[in-house]
Structure formats: structure tokens, C-alpha cells
Tab-separated table of N, CA, C and O in Angstrom:
chain	number	residue	atom	x	y	z
A	476	MET	N	-3.608	7.604	10.130
A	476	MET	CA	-2.342	7.634	9.231
A	476	MET	C	-2.642	8.314	7.992
A	476	MET	O	-3.098	7.581	6.951
A	477	ILE	N	-2.525	9.600	7.881
A	477	ILE	CA	-3.114	10.446	6.648
A	477	ILE	C	-1.687	10.835	5.975
A	477	ILE	O	-0.686	11.520	6.532
A	478	CYS	N	-1.864	10.449	4.474
A	478	CYS	CA	-0.577	10.876	3.418
A	478	CYS	C	-1.200	11.804	2.652
A	478	CYS	O	-2.495	11.601	2.068
A	479	VAL	N	-0.389	12.755	2.460
A	479	VAL	CA	-0.799	13.856	1.264
A	479	VAL	C	-0.145	13.154	-0.063
A	479	VAL	O	0.900	13.115	0.165
A	480	LEU	N	-0.730	12.865	-0.969
A	480	LEU	CA	-0.309	12.180	-2.246
A	480	LEU	C	-0.258	13.475	-3.193
A	480	LEU	O	0.560	12.880	-4.307
A	481	GLY	N	-0.600	14.425	-3.004
A	481	GLY	CA	-0.300	15.418	-3.998
A	481	GLY	C	-1.810	16.452	-4.022
A	481	GLY	O	-2.159	16.681	-2.890
A	482	HIS	N	-2.242	16.978	-5.213
A	482	HIS	CA	-3.136	17.895	-5.208
A	482	HIS	C	-4.178	17.138	-6.038
A	482	HIS	O	-3.812	16.874	-7.108
A	483	GLN	N	-5.361	17.744	-5.869
A	483	GLN	CA	-6.573	17.354	-6.704
A	483	GLN	C	-7.193	18.641	-7.504
A	483	GLN	O	-6.908	19.605	-6.761
A	484	ASP	N	-7.718	18.392	-8.475
A	484	ASP	CA	-8.195	19.627	-9.272
A	484	ASP	C	-9.744	19.474	-9.050
A	484	ASP	O	-10.472	18.613	-9.339
A	485	ILE	N	-10.275	20.647	-8.530
A	485	ILE	CA	-11.776	20.730	-8.740
A	485	ILE	C	-12.105	21.967	-9.610
A	485	ILE	O	-12.355	22.901	-9.205
A	486	PRO	N	-12.305	21.814	-10.638
A	486	PRO	CA	-12.256	22.757	-11.651
A	486	PRO	C	-13.694	23.829	-11.580
A	486	PRO	O	-13.836	25.049	-11.510
A	487	ILE	N	-14.763	23.028	-11.075
A	487	ILE	CA	-16.088	23.676	-10.664
A	487	ILE	C	-15.815	24.716	-9.519
A	487	ILE	O	-16.493	25.816	-9.666
A	488	LYS	N	-14.958	24.277	-8.547
A	488	LYS	CA	-14.850	25.475	-7.405
A	488	LYS	C	-13.770	26.339	-7.783
A	488	LYS	O	-13.278	26.938	-6.704
A	489	GLN	N	-12.840	25.998	-8.748
A	489	GLN	CA	-11.659	26.441	-9.150
A	489	GLN	C	-10.775	26.463	-7.969
A	489	GLN	O	-10.035	27.283	-7.353
A	490	GLU	N	-10.470	25.109	-7.193
A	490	GLU	CA	-9.855	24.625	-6.372
A	490	GLU	C	-8.895	23.637	-6.400
A	490	GLU	O	-9.157	22.689	-7.537
A	491	GLN	N	-7.683	23.470	-5.789
A	491	GLN	CA	-6.751	22.471	-6.173
A	491	GLN	C	-6.151	22.197	-4.504
A	491	GLN	O	-5.016	22.215	-4.204
A	492	PRO	N	-7.209	21.458	-3.707
A	492	PRO	CA	-6.648	21.268	-2.227
A	492	PRO	C	-5.674	19.977	-2.168
A	492	PRO	O	-5.584	19.194	-3.417
A	493	ASP	N	-5.166	19.771	-1.149
A	493	ASP	CA	-4.457	18.342	-1.176
A	493	ASP	C	-4.987	17.189	-1.144
A	493	ASP	O	-6.510	17.109	-0.644
A	494	PHE	N	-4.613	16.442	-1.646
A	494	PHE	CA	-5.299	14.942	-1.969
A	494	PHE	C	-4.756	14.159	-0.631
A	494	PHE	O	-3.598	13.653	-0.819
A	495	ARG	N	-5.436	14.115	0.210
A	495	ARG	CA	-5.071	13.294	1.643
A	495	ARG	C	-5.988	11.741	1.522
A	495	ARG	O	-6.986	11.637	0.945
A	496	VAL	N	-4.780	10.798	1.852
A	496	VAL	CA	-5.719	9.391	1.874
A	496	VAL	C	-5.426	9.025	3.457
A	496	VAL	O	-4.136	9.044	3.753
A	497	ASP	N	-6.535	8.753	4.125
A	497	ASP	CA	-6.313	7.899	5.445
A	497	ASP	C	-6.411	6.513	5.404
A	497	ASP	O	-7.333	5.948	5.162
A	498	LEU	N	-5.002	6.152	5.513
A	498	LEU	CA	-4.731	4.628	5.316
A	498	LEU	C	-5.471	3.591	6.113
A	498	LEU	O	-5.549	2.377	5.965
A	499	LEU	N	-6.024	3.984	7.335
A	499	LEU	CA	-6.611	3.413	8.358
A	499	LEU	C	-8.119	3.431	8.292
A	499	LEU	O	-8.717	2.529	8.738
A	500	GLN	N	-8.488	4.235	7.540
A	500	GLN	CA	-10.064	4.332	7.411
A	500	GLN	C	-10.544	3.963	6.140
A	500	GLN	O	-11.762	3.751	5.809
A	501	THR	N	-9.508	3.721	5.040
A	501	THR	CA	-9.962	3.495	3.702
A	501	THR	C	-8.948	2.547	3.143
A	501	THR	O	-8.126	2.298	3.459
A	502	ASN	N	-9.461	1.827	1.941
A	502	ASN	CA	-9.088	0.980	1.017
A	502	ASN	C	-8.710	1.884	-0.237
A	502	ASN	O	-9.577	2.604	-0.607
A	503	ILE	N	-7.265	1.499	-0.871
A	503	ILE	CA	-7.380	1.937	-2.067
A	503	ILE	C	-7.332	1.081	-3.262
A	503	ILE	O	-6.706	0.046	-3.013
A	504	LEU	N	-7.988	1.317	-4.211
A	504	LEU	CA	-7.934	0.456	-5.305
A	504	LEU	C	-7.192	1.188	-6.483
A	504	LEU	O	-7.909	2.474	-6.707
A	505	LEU	N	-6.331	0.598	-7.093
A	505	LEU	CA	-5.469	1.355	-7.984
A	505	LEU	C	-5.664	0.745	-9.336
A	505	LEU	O	-5.166	-0.512	-9.330
A	506	PHE	N	-6.148	1.302	-10.436
A	506	PHE	CA	-6.109	0.417	-11.648
A	506	PHE	C	-5.761	1.652	-12.597
A	506	PHE	O	-5.901	2.776	-12.477
A	507	GLY	N	-5.333	1.062	-14.032
A	507	GLY	CA	-5.048	1.884	-14.985
A	507	GLY	C	-4.608	1.297	-16.001
A	507	GLY	O	-3.870	0.251	-15.895
A	508	SER	N	-4.404	1.846	-17.319
A	508	SER	CA	-3.666	1.413	-18.451
A	508	SER	C	-2.151	1.412	-18.230
A	508	SER	O	-1.680	1.981	-17.232
A	509	PRO	N	-1.603	0.374	-18.879
A	509	PRO	CA	-0.029	0.653	-18.956
A	509	PRO	C	0.516	2.150	-18.806
A	509	PRO	O	-0.028	2.923	-19.821
A	510	MET	N	1.602	2.437	-18.239
A	510	MET	CA	2.271	3.769	-18.566
A	510	MET	C	1.522	4.885	-17.773
A	510	MET	O	1.592	6.119	-18.266
A	511	SER	N	0.396	4.742	-16.959
A	511	SER	CA	-0.590	5.576	-16.603
A	511	SER	C	-0.229	6.317	-15.144
A	511	SER	O	-0.870	7.129	-14.646
A	512	GLY	N	1.142	5.758	-14.294
A	512	GLY	CA	1.433	6.212	-13.180
A	512	GLY	C	0.916	5.422	-12.090
A	512	GLY	O	1.015	5.667	-10.784
A	513	LYS	N	0.860	4.046	-12.163
A	513	LYS	CA	0.049	3.372	-11.125
A	513	LYS	C	1.393	3.166	-10.243
A	513	LYS	O	1.281	3.444	-9.101
A	514	SER	N	2.229	2.480	-10.750
A	514	SER	CA	3.804	2.375	-10.094
A	514	SER	C	4.398	3.540	-9.298
A	514	SER	O	4.703	3.380	-8.253
A	515	ASN	N	4.033	4.626	-10.116
A	515	ASN	CA	4.682	5.872	-9.479
A	515	ASN	C	3.967	6.222	-8.238
A	515	ASN	O	4.431	6.794	-7.038
A	516	LEU	N	2.626	6.033	-8.443
A	516	LEU	CA	1.696	6.424	-6.986
A	516	LEU	C	2.092	5.604	-5.909
A	516	LEU	O	2.402	5.823	-4.737
A	517	ILE	N	2.490	4.195	-6.257
A	517	ILE	CA	2.732	3.309	-5.000
A	517	ILE	C	4.285	3.614	-4.492
A	517	ILE	O	4.671	3.860	-3.339
A	518	ARG	N	4.930	3.926	-5.524
A	518	ARG	CA	6.308	4.676	-5.011
A	518	ARG	C	6.230	5.516	-4.294
A	518	ARG	O	6.860	5.926	-2.938
A	519	LEU	N	5.376	6.727	-4.613
A	519	LEU	CA	5.166	7.869	-3.885
A	519	LEU	C	4.533	7.581	-2.333
A	519	LEU	O	5.135	8.150	-1.433
A	520	LEU	N	3.732	6.848	-2.431
A	520	LEU	CA	3.096	6.368	-1.034
A	520	LEU	C	4.110	5.851	-0.178
A	520	LEU	O	4.161	6.110	1.131
A	521	THR	N	4.783	4.970	-0.640
A	521	THR	CA	5.651	4.104	0.166
A	521	THR	C	6.886	5.280	0.709
A	521	THR	O	7.306	5.029	1.838
A	522	LEU	N	7.139	5.910	0.128
A	522	LEU	CA	8.547	6.978	0.204
A	522	LEU	C	7.747	7.981	1.353
A	522	LEU	O	8.687	8.129	2.367
A	523	ILE	N	6.475	8.443	1.191
A	523	ILE	CA	6.191	9.083	2.309
A	523	ILE	C	5.909	8.442	3.504
A	523	ILE	O	6.125	8.940	4.753
A	524	LEU	N	5.402	7.122	3.367
A	524	LEU	CA	5.304	6.385	4.664
A	524	LEU	C	6.748	6.060	5.325
A	524	LEU	O	7.100	6.298	6.472
A	525	HIS	N	7.727	6.347	4.571
A	525	HIS	CA	9.328	6.101	5.233
A	525	HIS	C	9.513	7.362	5.676
A	525	HIS	O	10.221	7.516	6.981
A	526	LYS	N	9.138	8.330	5.167
A	526	LYS	CA	9.394	9.896	6.079
A	526	LYS	C	8.425	9.892	7.469
A	526	LYS	O	9.003	10.487	8.172
A	527	LEU	N	7.445	9.393	7.481
A	527	LEU	CA	6.524	9.538	8.522
A	527	LEU	C	6.620	8.415	9.558
A	527	LEU	O	6.407	8.611	10.798
A	528	TYR	N	7.037	7.077	9.442
A	528	TYR	CA	7.231	6.040	10.300
A	528	TYR	C	8.513	5.476	10.398
A	528	TYR	O	9.225	5.438	9.625
A	529	ARG	N	8.545	4.677	11.549
A	529	ARG	CA	9.962	3.742	11.667
A	529	ARG	C	9.583	2.364	11.291
A	529	ARG	O	8.215	2.095	11.351
A	530	GLU	N	10.661	1.223	11.328
A	530	GLU	CA	10.249	0.031	10.943
A	530	GLU	C	9.629	-0.640	12.039
A	530	GLU	O	8.894	-1.571	12.043
A	531	THR	N	9.656	-0.194	13.684
A	531	THR	CA	8.987	-0.724	14.501
A	531	THR	C	7.565	-0.433	14.539
A	531	THR	O	6.723	-1.177	15.207
A	532	ASP	N	7.209	0.657	13.689
A	532	ASP	CA	5.608	0.991	13.554
A	532	ASP	C	4.853	0.469	12.547
A	532	ASP	O	3.771	0.225	12.779
A	533	GLU	N	5.406	0.404	11.487
A	533	GLU	CA	4.902	0.046	10.092
A	533	GLU	C	5.649	-0.835	9.505
A	533	GLU	O	6.885	-1.122	9.529
A	534	GLN	N	4.857	-1.912	8.584
A	534	GLN	CA	5.540	-2.757	7.676
A	534	GLN	C	4.918	-2.812	6.437
A	534	GLN	O	3.561	-2.606	6.279
A	535	ILE	N	5.608	-2.908	5.405
A	535	ILE	CA	5.032	-2.776	4.017
A	535	ILE	C	5.189	-3.976	3.395
A	535	ILE	O	6.242	-4.394	3.194
A	536	PHE	N	3.977	-4.592	2.695
A	536	PHE	CA	4.560	-5.894	1.809
A	536	PHE	C	4.036	-5.415	0.441
A	536	PHE	O	2.932	-4.971	0.318
A	537	ILE	N	4.929	-5.771	-0.461
A	537	ILE	CA	4.872	-5.391	-1.928
A	537	ILE	C	4.487	-6.848	-2.660
A	537	ILE	O	5.387	-7.814	-2.605
A	538	LEU	N	3.452	-6.810	-3.340
A	538	LEU	CA	3.324	-7.898	-4.401
A	538	LEU	C	3.503	-7.314	-5.908
A	538	LEU	O	2.338	-6.388	-6.150
A	539	ASP	N	4.243	-7.523	-6.580
A	539	ASP	CA	4.992	-6.742	-7.829
A	539	ASP	C	4.893	-7.686	-8.940
A	539	ASP	O	6.172	-8.254	-8.955
A	540	PHE	N	3.801	-7.881	-9.715
A	540	PHE	CA	3.805	-8.724	-10.800
A	540	PHE	C	4.404	-8.293	-11.962
A	540	PHE	O	4.928	-9.031	-13.029
A	541	GLY	N	4.720	-7.086	-11.917
A	541	GLY	CA	5.346	-6.366	-13.422
A	541	GLY	C	6.862	-5.853	-12.964
A	541	GLY	O	7.379	-5.954	-14.114
A	542	GLY	N	7.240	-6.062	-11.594
A	542	GLY	CA	8.792	-5.525	-11.625
A	542	GLY	C	9.170	-4.323	-11.554
A	542	GLY	O	10.373	-3.949	-11.410
A	543	ALA	N	8.400	-3.571	-11.683
A	543	ALA	CA	8.335	-1.952	-11.673
A	543	ALA	C	8.779	-1.300	-10.401
A	543	ALA	O	9.119	-0.274	-10.165
A	544	LEU	N	8.558	-2.059	-9.232
A	544	LEU	CA	8.836	-1.845	-7.697
A	544	LEU	C	9.918	-2.164	-7.111
A	544	LEU	O	10.277	-2.207	-6.087
A	545	ALA	N	10.700	-2.793	-7.959
A	545	ALA	CA	11.955	-3.731	-7.563
A	545	ALA	C	12.891	-2.851	-6.647
A	545	ALA	O	13.379	-3.306	-5.685
A	546	ASP	N	13.003	-1.704	-7.031
A	546	ASP	CA	13.886	-0.743	-6.386
A	546	ASP	C	13.349	-0.568	-4.896
A	546	ASP	O	14.225	0.309	-4.071
A	547	LEU	N	12.280	-0.737	-4.587
A	547	LEU	CA	11.706	-0.535	-3.144
A	547	LEU	C	12.018	-1.523	-2.225
A	547	LEU	O	11.879	-1.624	-0.977
A	548	GLU	N	12.427	-2.691	-2.741
A	548	GLU	CA	12.610	-3.988	-1.883
A	548	GLU	C	13.598	-3.642	-0.782
A	548	GLU	O	13.363	-4.297	0.213
A	549	THR	N	14.577	-2.925	-1.073
A	549	THR	CA	15.567	-2.575	0.250
A	549	THR	C	15.236	-1.472	1.155
A	549	THR	O	16.245	-1.296	2.123
A	550	LEU	N	13.880	-0.717	1.293
A	550	LEU	CA	13.784	0.243	1.949
A	550	LEU	C	13.641	-0.477	3.379
A	550	LEU	O	12.980	-1.479	3.491
A	551	PRO	N	13.624	0.545	4.380
A	551	PRO	CA	13.454	-0.197	5.565
A	551	PRO	C	12.095	-0.622	6.114
A	551	PRO	O	12.189	-1.671	6.758
A	552	LEU	N	10.977	0.112	5.756
A	552	LEU	CA	9.705	-0.425	6.050
A	552	LEU	C	9.232	-1.593	5.040
A	552	LEU	O	8.316	-2.213	5.678
A	553	VAL	N	9.965	-1.855	3.964
A	553	VAL	CA	9.267	-3.054	3.377
A	553	VAL	C	9.740	-4.228	3.688
A	553	VAL	O	11.057	-4.769	4.026
A	554	SER	N	8.787	-4.843	4.517
A	554	SER	CA	9.152	-6.394	5.279
A	554	SER	C	9.260	-7.260	4.317
A	554	SER	O	10.038	-8.292	4.592
A	555	ALA	N	8.586	-7.506	3.175
A	555	ALA	CA	8.678	-8.406	1.992
A	555	ALA	C	8.400	-7.785	0.945
A	555	ALA	O	7.367	-7.038	0.541
A	556	TYR	N	8.940	-8.289	-0.217
A	556	TYR	CA	8.835	-7.997	-1.631
A	556	TYR	C	8.697	-9.255	-2.450
A	556	TYR	O	9.318	-10.002	-2.062
A	557	PHE	N	7.726	-9.401	-3.320
A	557	PHE	CA	7.303	-10.410	-4.075
A	557	PHE	C	7.084	-10.338	-5.188
A	557	PHE	O	6.269	-9.200	-5.615
A	558	ASP	N	7.617	-10.707	-6.371
A	558	ASP	CA	7.328	-10.762	-7.449
A	558	ASP	C	6.920	-11.968	-8.335
A	558	ASP	O	6.753	-13.045	-7.636
A	559	ASN	N	6.821	-12.068	-9.565
A	559	ASN	CA	6.204	-13.320	-10.185
A	559	ASN	C	7.430	-14.376	-10.323
A	559	ASN	O	7.208	-15.171	-11.061
A	560	ALA	N	8.338	-14.127	-9.716
A	560	ALA	CA	9.720	-15.075	-9.887
A	560	ALA	C	9.643	-16.165	-9.348
A	560	ALA	O	9.882	-17.311	-9.587
A	561	ASN	N	8.723	-16.196	-8.198
A	561	ASN	CA	8.607	-17.562	-7.452
A	561	ASN	C	7.158	-17.468	-7.063
A	561	ASN	O	6.715	-16.841	-6.164
A	562	GLU	N	6.364	-18.368	-7.520
A	562	GLU	CA	5.075	-18.692	-7.384
A	562	GLU	C	4.696	-19.220	-6.001
A	562	GLU	O	3.588	-18.684	-5.352
A	563	GLU	N	5.608	-19.696	-5.380
A	563	GLU	CA	5.390	-20.402	-3.879
A	563	GLU	C	5.487	-19.144	-2.835
A	563	GLU	O	4.521	-19.292	-2.014
A	564	TYR	N	6.163	-18.263	-3.014
A	564	TYR	CA	6.221	-17.104	-2.440
A	564	TYR	C	4.945	-16.455	-2.405
A	564	TYR	O	4.242	-15.876	-1.224
A	565	VAL	N	4.369	-16.106	-3.562
A	565	VAL	CA	2.937	-15.352	-3.617
A	565	VAL	C	1.879	-16.266	-3.108
A	565	VAL	O	1.200	-15.434	-2.239
A	566	LYS	N	2.068	-17.686	-3.148
A	566	LYS	CA	0.926	-18.206	-2.536
A	566	LYS	C	1.173	-18.188	-0.984
A	566	LYS	O	0.122	-18.151	-0.409
A	567	ARG	N	2.404	-18.228	-0.554
A	567	ARG	CA	2.493	-18.007	0.802
A	567	ARG	C	2.089	-16.604	1.601
A	567	ARG	O	1.552	-16.565	2.549
A	568	VAL	N	2.140	-15.678	0.686
A	568	VAL	CA	1.865	-14.404	1.121
A	568	VAL	C	0.451	-14.312	1.225
A	568	VAL	O	-0.259	-13.714	2.287
A	569	PHE	N	-0.492	-14.849	0.256
A	569	PHE	CA	-2.035	-14.845	0.419
A	569	PHE	C	-2.512	-15.823	1.380
A	569	PHE	O	-3.214	-15.554	2.212
A	570	LYS	N	-1.539	-16.821	1.684
A	570	LYS	CA	-1.846	-17.713	2.963
A	570	LYS	C	-1.778	-16.889	4.198
A	570	LYS	O	-2.605	-17.178	5.104
A	571	LEU	N	-0.654	-16.291	4.393
A	571	LEU	CA	-0.611	-15.382	5.548
A	571	LEU	C	-1.739	-14.323	5.688
A	571	LEU	O	-2.264	-14.076	7.076
A	572	MET	N	-2.262	-13.580	4.272
A	572	MET	CA	-2.954	-12.645	4.666
A	572	MET	C	-4.363	-13.387	4.936
A	572	MET	O	-5.286	-12.736	5.967
A	573	GLU	N	-4.717	-14.306	4.554
A	573	GLU	CA	-5.833	-15.077	4.763
A	573	GLU	C	-6.147	-15.405	6.398
A	573	GLU	O	-7.076	-15.294	7.103
A	574	ASP	N	-4.874	-16.044	6.768
A	574	ASP	CA	-4.774	-16.391	8.212
A	574	ASP	C	-5.007	-15.272	9.222
A	574	ASP	O	-5.692	-15.026	10.221
A	575	GLN	N	-4.480	-13.993	8.801
A	575	GLN	CA	-4.490	-12.411	9.622
A	575	GLN	C	-6.085	-12.312	9.564
A	575	GLN	O	-6.517	-11.829	10.678
A	576	LEU	N	-6.772	-12.555	8.301
A	576	LEU	CA	-7.960	-12.065	8.292
A	576	LEU	C	-8.826	-12.818	9.043
A	576	LEU	O	-9.929	-12.418	9.952
A	577	LYS	N	-8.752	-14.136	9.119
A	577	LYS	CA	-9.403	-14.922	10.120
A	577	LYS	C	-9.398	-14.579	11.507
A	577	LYS	O	-10.128	-14.662	12.407
A	578	SER	N	-7.934	-14.430	11.695
A	578	SER	CA	-7.727	-13.795	13.181
A	578	SER	C	-8.241	-12.536	13.585
A	578	SER	O	-9.093	-12.389	14.793
A	579	ASN	N	-8.520	-11.847	12.504
A	579	ASN	CA	-9.223	-10.220	12.981
A	579	ASN	C	-10.765	-10.609	12.973
A	579	ASN	O	-11.196	-9.868	13.693
A	580	ILE	N	-11.225	-11.382	12.223
A	580	ILE	CA	-12.606	-11.494	12.299
A	580	ILE	C	-12.916	-12.238	13.684
A	580	ILE	O	-13.993	-11.710	14.311
A	581	SER	N	-12.273	-13.212	14.257
A	581	SER	CA	-12.409	-13.838	15.244
A	581	SER	C	-12.145	-13.085	16.590
A	581	SER	O	-13.140	-12.935	17.463
A	582	ALA	N	-11.010	-12.060	16.626
A	582	ALA	CA	-11.025	-10.811	17.665
A	582	ALA	C	-12.146	-9.982	17.613
A	582	ALA	O	-12.630	-9.463	18.669
A	583	LEU	N	-12.813	-9.562	16.514
A	583	LEU	CA	-13.591	-8.773	16.460
A	583	LEU	C	-15.154	-9.373	16.604
A	583	LEU	O	-16.110	-8.645	16.547
A	584	LYS	N	-15.240	-10.613	16.662
A	584	LYS	CA	-16.508	-11.539	16.850
A	584	LYS	C	-17.291	-11.090	15.652
A	584	LYS	O	-18.541	-11.216	15.575
A	585	GLY	N	-16.714	-11.197	14.506
A	585	GLY	CA	-17.494	-10.990	13.135
A	585	GLY	C	-17.891	-9.555	12.993
A	585	GLY	O	-18.736	-9.494	11.824
A	586	LYS	N	-17.676	-8.656	13.481
A	586	LYS	CA	-18.075	-7.396	13.410
A	586	LYS	C	-17.068	-6.578	12.492
A	586	LYS	O	-15.901	-6.790	12.534
A	587	ASN	N	-17.593	-5.471	11.492
A	587	ASN	CA	-16.596	-4.919	10.942
A	587	ASN	C	-15.792	-3.609	11.764
A	587	ASN	O	-16.212	-3.350	13.049
């Protein structure tokens, strides 16, 4: 599941190759100061996935504590959107994720 998110700049080589992310092989840690483009990157990634996949193939769960991604809630691949308006929903999502992780560990017999 490779997504092209833009171009990267490598000044030493004078190249600007595509910035590709393989979502099945890597995790993405996204951090930055306010107004640095974090929400725009997540929005871009979500819209790219909507162009490549169908609802039967992929599901997206969004935990948005700032409210900047509320407009993505109605997209077909977005199975659930949670904001900080309801703490119980957020707890439920983390519980579901924990249960899925335990299931995966059990199915893989503790191997990565």
C-alpha cells in the first residue's frame, strides 16, 4: 500500500524524488508545531487512500483532538471519527485497538 505524498528535497544530490510511504511496512509518527501542516498531511493521505481503495478493502479510524479533521468524517473509507467531545468514545477506540493488538500477537504467536 504505497502512497505518494509529494516530493522530497535532497539538495546535496540536486534531486526531488517522490516522497513515497508504504503504509503496510512502516509506521508514521507525525509531530510539529501548531499550523505546521500536520492536519493537511493527514487530509492528503486520507484523500489519496480514497482514490486508491474501496470501502470493502480499507477502513480509516480518526482520533482528532483538535477538530481540524472533522470534514473527513463523512468520507466513505472513514469508519469512525472521534473528537474530544466524548471521552467515552475515545476510551472505547483504545480498548478496541488493544483487543486487536492482543489478537494479532496471539495469531502470530508473539512474533513480529
